[in-house]
XYZ file of C-alpha atoms in Angstrom:
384
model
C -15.584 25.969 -3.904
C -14.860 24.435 -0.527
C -17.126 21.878 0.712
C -16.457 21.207 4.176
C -19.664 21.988 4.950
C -20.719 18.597 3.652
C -22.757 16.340 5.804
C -20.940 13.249 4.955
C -18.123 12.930 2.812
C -17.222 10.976 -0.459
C -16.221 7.236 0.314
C -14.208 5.793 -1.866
C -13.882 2.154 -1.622
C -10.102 0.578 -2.189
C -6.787 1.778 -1.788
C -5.027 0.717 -5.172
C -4.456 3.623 -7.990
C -7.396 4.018 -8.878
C -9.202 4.742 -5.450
C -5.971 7.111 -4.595
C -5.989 8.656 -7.713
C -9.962 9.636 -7.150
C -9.530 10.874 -3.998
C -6.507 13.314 -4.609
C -8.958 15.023 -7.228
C -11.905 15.497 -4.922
C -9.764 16.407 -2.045
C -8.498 19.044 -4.401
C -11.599 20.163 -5.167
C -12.422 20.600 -1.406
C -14.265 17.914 -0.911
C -13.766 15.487 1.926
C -13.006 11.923 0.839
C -12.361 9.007 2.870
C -10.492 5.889 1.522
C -11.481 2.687 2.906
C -9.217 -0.439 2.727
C -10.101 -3.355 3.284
C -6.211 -4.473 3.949
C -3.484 -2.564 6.331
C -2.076 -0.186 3.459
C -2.354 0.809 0.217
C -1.795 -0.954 -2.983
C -2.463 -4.288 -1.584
C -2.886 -5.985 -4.976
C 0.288 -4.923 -5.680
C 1.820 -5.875 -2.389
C 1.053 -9.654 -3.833
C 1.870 -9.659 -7.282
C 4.902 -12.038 -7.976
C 8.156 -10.969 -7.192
C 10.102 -10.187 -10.979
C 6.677 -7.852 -12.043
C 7.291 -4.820 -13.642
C 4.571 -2.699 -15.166
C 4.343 -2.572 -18.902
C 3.372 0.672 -19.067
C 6.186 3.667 -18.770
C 7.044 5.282 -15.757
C 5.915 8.925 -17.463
C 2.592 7.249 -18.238
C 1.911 4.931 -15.353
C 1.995 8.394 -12.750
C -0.984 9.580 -11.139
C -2.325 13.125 -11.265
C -0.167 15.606 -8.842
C 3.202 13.192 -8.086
C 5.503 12.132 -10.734
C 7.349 8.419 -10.174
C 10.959 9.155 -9.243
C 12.798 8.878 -12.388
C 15.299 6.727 -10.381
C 12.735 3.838 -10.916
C 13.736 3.668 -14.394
C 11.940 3.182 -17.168
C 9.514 0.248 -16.548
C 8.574 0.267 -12.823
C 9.333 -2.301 -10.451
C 6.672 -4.061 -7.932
C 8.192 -2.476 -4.967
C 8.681 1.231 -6.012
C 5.057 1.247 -7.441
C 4.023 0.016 -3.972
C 6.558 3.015 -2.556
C 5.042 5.099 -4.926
C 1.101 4.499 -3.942
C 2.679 4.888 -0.251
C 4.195 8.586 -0.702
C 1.022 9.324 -3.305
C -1.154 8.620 -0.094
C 0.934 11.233 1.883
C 1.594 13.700 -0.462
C -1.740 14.106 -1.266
C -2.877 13.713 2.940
C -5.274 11.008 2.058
C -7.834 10.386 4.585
C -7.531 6.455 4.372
C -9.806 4.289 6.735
C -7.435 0.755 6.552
C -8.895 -2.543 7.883
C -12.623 -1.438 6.588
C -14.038 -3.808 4.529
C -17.564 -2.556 2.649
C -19.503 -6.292 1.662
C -22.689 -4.039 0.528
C -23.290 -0.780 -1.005
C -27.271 0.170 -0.478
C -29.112 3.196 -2.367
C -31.248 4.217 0.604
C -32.128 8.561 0.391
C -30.909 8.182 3.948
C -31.822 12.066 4.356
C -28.954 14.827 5.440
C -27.440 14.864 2.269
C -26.605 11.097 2.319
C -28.227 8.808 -0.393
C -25.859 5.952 -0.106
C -25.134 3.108 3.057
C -22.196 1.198 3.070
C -21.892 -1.925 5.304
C -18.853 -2.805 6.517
C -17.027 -5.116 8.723
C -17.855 -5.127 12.766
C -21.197 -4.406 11.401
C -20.559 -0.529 10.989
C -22.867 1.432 8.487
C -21.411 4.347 6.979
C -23.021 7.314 5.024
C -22.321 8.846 2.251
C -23.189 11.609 -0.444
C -21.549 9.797 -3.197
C -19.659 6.342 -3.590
C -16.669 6.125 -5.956
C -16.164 1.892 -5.909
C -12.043 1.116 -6.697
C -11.634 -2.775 -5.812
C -9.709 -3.078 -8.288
C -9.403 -5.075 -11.579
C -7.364 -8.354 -10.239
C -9.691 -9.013 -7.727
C -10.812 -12.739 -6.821
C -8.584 -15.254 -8.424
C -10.448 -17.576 -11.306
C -9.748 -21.068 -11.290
C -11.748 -22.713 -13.668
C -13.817 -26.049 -12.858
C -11.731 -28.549 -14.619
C -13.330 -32.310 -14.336
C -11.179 -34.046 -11.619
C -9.109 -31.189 -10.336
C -9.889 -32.041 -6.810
C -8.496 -35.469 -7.481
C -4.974 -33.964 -8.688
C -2.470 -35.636 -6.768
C 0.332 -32.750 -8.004
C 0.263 -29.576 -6.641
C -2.413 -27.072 -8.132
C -1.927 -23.380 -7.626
C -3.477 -19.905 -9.424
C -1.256 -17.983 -10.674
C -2.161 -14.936 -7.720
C -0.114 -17.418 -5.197
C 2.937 -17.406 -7.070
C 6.256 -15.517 -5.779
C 9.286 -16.503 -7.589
C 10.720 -20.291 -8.921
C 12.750 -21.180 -5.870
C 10.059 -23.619 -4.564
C 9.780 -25.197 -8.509
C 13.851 -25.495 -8.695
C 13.679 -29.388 -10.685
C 10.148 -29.659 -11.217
C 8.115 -30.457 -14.369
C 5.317 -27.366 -14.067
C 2.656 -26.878 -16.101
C 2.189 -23.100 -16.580
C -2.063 -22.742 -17.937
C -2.662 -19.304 -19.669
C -0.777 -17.576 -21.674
C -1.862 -13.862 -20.429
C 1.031 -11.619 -19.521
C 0.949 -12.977 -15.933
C 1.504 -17.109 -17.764
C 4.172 -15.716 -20.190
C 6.383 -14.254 -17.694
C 5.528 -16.579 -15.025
C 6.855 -19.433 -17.722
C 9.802 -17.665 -18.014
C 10.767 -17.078 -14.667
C 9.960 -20.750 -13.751
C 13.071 -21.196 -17.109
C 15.242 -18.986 -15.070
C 15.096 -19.916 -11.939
C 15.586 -23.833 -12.808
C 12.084 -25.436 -13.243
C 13.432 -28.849 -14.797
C 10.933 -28.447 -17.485
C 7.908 -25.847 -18.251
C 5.292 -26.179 -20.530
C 2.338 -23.540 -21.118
C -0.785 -24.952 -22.089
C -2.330 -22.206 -24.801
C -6.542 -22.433 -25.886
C -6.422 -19.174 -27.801
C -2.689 -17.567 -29.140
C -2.527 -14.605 -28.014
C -0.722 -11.759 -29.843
C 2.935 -10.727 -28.637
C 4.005 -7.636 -29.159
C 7.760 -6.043 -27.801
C 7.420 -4.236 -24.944
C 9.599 -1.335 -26.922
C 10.901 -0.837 -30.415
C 13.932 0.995 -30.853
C 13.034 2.305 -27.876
C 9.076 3.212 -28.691
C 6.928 1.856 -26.062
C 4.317 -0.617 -27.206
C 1.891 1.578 -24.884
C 2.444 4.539 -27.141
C 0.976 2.460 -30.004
C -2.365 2.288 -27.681
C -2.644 5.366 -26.963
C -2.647 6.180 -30.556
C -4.806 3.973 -31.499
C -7.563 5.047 -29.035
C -9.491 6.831 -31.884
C -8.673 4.960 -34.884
C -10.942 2.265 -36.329
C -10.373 -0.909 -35.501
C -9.697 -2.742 -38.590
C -7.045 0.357 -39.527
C -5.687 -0.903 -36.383
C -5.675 -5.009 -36.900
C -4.011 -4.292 -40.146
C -1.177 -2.389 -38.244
C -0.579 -4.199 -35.642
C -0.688 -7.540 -37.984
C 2.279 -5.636 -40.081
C 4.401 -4.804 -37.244
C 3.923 -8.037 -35.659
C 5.295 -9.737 -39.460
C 8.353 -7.674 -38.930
C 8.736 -7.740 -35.645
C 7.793 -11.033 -34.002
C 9.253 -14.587 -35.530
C 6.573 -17.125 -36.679
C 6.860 -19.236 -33.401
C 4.017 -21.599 -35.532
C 6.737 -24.741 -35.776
C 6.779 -24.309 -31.943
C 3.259 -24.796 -31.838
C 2.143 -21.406 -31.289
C 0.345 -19.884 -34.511
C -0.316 -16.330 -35.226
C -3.490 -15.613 -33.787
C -6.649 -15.497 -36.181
C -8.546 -12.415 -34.804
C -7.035 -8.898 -35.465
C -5.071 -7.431 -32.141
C -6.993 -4.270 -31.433
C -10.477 -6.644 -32.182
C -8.984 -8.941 -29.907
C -8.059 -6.205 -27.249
C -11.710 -4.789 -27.526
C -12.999 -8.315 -25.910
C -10.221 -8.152 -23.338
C -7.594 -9.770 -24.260
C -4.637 -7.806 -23.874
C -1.238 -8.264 -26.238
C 1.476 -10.078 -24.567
C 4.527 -8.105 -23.864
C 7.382 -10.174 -24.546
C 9.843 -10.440 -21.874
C 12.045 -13.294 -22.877
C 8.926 -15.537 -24.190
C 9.690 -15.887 -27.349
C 13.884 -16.566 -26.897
C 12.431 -19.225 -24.462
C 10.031 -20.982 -26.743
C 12.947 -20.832 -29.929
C 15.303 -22.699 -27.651
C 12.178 -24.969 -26.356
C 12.680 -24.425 -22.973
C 9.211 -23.047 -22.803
C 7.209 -26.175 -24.474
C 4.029 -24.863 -25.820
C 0.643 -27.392 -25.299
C -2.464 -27.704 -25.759
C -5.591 -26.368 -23.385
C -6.322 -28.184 -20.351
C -9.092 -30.363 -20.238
C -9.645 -32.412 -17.042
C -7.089 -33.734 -14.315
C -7.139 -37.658 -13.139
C -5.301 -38.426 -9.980
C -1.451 -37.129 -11.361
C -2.847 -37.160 -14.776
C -3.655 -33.911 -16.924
C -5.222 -34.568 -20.123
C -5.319 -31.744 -22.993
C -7.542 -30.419 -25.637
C -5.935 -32.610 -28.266
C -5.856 -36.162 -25.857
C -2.410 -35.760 -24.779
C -1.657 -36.354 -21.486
C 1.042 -35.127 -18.816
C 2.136 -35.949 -15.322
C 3.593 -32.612 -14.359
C 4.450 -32.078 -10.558
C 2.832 -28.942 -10.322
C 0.385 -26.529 -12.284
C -0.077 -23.082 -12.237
C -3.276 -21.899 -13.262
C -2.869 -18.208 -15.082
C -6.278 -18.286 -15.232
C -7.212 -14.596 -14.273
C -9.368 -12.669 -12.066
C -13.245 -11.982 -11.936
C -14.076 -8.574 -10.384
C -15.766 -9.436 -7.555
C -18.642 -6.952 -7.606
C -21.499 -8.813 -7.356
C -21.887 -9.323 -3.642
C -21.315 -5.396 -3.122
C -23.270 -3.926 -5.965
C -25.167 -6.818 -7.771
C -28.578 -6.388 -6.295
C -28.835 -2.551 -8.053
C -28.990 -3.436 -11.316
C -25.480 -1.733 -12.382
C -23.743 -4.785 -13.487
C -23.666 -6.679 -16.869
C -23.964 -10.099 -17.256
C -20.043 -10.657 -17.095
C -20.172 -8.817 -13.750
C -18.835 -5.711 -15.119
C -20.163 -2.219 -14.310
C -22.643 -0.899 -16.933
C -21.590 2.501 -16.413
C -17.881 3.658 -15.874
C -15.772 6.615 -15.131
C -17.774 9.816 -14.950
C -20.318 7.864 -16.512
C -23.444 6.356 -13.755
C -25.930 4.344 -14.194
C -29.660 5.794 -14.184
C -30.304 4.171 -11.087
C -27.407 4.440 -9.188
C -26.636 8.577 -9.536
C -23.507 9.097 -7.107
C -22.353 5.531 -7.724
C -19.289 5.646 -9.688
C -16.629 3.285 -10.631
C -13.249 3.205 -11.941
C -10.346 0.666 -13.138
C -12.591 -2.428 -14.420
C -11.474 -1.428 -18.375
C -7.933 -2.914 -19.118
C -7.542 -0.373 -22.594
C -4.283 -0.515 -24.928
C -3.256 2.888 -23.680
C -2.749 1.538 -20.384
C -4.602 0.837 -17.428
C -2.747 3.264 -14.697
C -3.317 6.003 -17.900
C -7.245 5.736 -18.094
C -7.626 5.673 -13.899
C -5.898 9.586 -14.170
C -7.762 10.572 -16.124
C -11.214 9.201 -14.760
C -10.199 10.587 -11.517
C -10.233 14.237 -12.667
C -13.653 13.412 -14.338
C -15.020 11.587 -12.055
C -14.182 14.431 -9.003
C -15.511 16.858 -11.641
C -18.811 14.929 -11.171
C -19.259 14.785 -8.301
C -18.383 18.446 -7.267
C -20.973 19.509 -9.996
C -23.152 17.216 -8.343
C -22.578 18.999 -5.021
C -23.209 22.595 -5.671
């Protein structure tokens, strides 16, 4: 079935994974698909991310549908060749991509001529289109949280989103907050590249798992464990982790409480260890107490300590952004998460579609192939 007939074509908003993935599948199911970006290029998430980031999924996993990664990118892929990689995906693949577009409202209007959706974008353009596949990604507006008196910090306050590399923190006392895989390895890069002295301020311990064991990826584990219950799975995990991980508790950082895969289900995703836990043994990574409220140079913590560090870093995570685009349909939850994902729309939204807000086990990149295919599958079912 070829569809060029169409009155308008598919718009898929964002140019990460995700967004490319979706539109390789409908373009090769004939229909026309236009990518629209709000940046220059592709993958400009990615472009940003700090400068020692490697995925922690595989390279055989982490590919999209119809281009593997070069094997010469190794085994866990670098920042740079997955941004190389979403570059010669685009081409392969001779994505239509619109760059410098950026949609600030999706409208359900029945605008007639096939089109049922308006998107407004920037220079007050209004595009049309049959169906609306929204890919703004996961990491999208940085979250710093409203701690009392964090205007009045006289140290320097940054999220973690702003962060390159520890060259500017050479001899500094930082404060890394979060311990998410983005705080753990920014704590250890800051150790590496000569912070004078890092501490990570933890509210919840998280659960660290290796990133492989004798060579099994930790992602294999959660793709396993997709279908299994999850108390079979908190049991599991809490056995490997005996065996595998060393009770960091006399370091201050217990075992966590809740099960992993319970844990995981909320959205909080295992730490991969890469160098953490060598870092907190030889307490060079200090591990604190949450952050409360700043005063002036002052930080004080959940448990009334109190530090002067020169600078924090606030690991603090992303929201997704959605609401000002989509909230006014009625497809959001209260978290501002879509209702409906994937292939999956809500009732009131048919032809509104979106993919990458999950963060699963298996592996992000893993789940946005395969909602691609399902997801073009929709809407060329929808189109016939």
């Amino acid at each position: 079935m070829h569809m060029s007939g169409q009155a308008h074509p598919v718009h898929v908003v964002g140019a990460g994974p995700g967004g490319l993935a979706t539109a390789a599948a409908l373009q090769r199911r004939g229909i026309r698909t236009v990518v629209l970006e709000k940046s220059p290029s592709v993958g400009a998430s990615w472009r940003s991310h700090y400068d020692r980031l490697r995925l922690h999924t595989t390279r055989r996993w982490s590919a999209l549908p119809g281009l593997p990664i070069p094997r010469s990118y190794g085994r866990w892929v670098a920042r740079d060749d997955l941004v190389r990689y979403l570059e010669s995906y685009a081409d392969h693949h001779r994505i239509e991509l619109a760059a410098g577009v950026e949609v600030d409202r999706i409208d359900h209007d029945g605008g007639g001529d096939g089109a049922t959706w308006t998107l407004h974008a920037n220079g007050g353009r209004k595009l049309s289109a049959a169906a609306v596949v929204v890919a703004t990604g996961y990491n999208h507006t940085a979250r710093l949280p409203e701690w009392p008196g964090r205007q009045s910090f006289t140290g320097e306050l940054l999220h973690a989103s702003r962060y390159r590399n520890a060259t500017p923190y050479a001899g500094q006392d930082v404060l890394v907050v979060g311990v998410g895989n983005t705080g753990a390895e920014i704590a250890v890069d800051l150790v590496e590249g000569g912070a004078a002295r890092v501490r990570l301020a933890v509210r919840t311990p998280p659960h660290i798992v290796r990133r492989s064991t004798l060579g099994w990826p930790a992602q294999a584990n959660g793709v396993l464990c997709r279908r299994l219950p999850t108390g079979m799975v908190d049991a599991m995990a809490a056995r490997m982790a005996r065996l595998a991980i060393p009770d960091l508790e006399p370091y201050g950082l217990p075992r966590p409480e809740a099960g992993l895969y319970t844990r995981a289900r909320e959205g909080a995703i295992p730490v991969q260890d890469v160098g953490l836990i060598k870092a907190i043994r030889k307490r060079r990574v200090e591990v604190v107490a949450a952050v409360e409220s700043f005063d002036a140079g002052k930080v004080t913590l959940a448990d009334g300590a109190s530090l002067t560090p020169d600078v924090v870093i606030a690991a603090t995570g992303y929201t997704r952004g959605l609401t000002p685009l989509v909230g006014h349909l009625g497809v959001l939850d209260a978290t501002g998460r879509p209702l409906a994902h994937g292939a999956r729309t809500h009732p009131d939204a048919p032809g509104l579609f979106f993919t990458g807000y999950t963060n699963p086990l298996s592996g992000m990149l893993r789940e946005l192939s395969r909602d691609a295919d399902r997801i073009a599958r929709t809407i060329a079912r929808r189109a016939t």
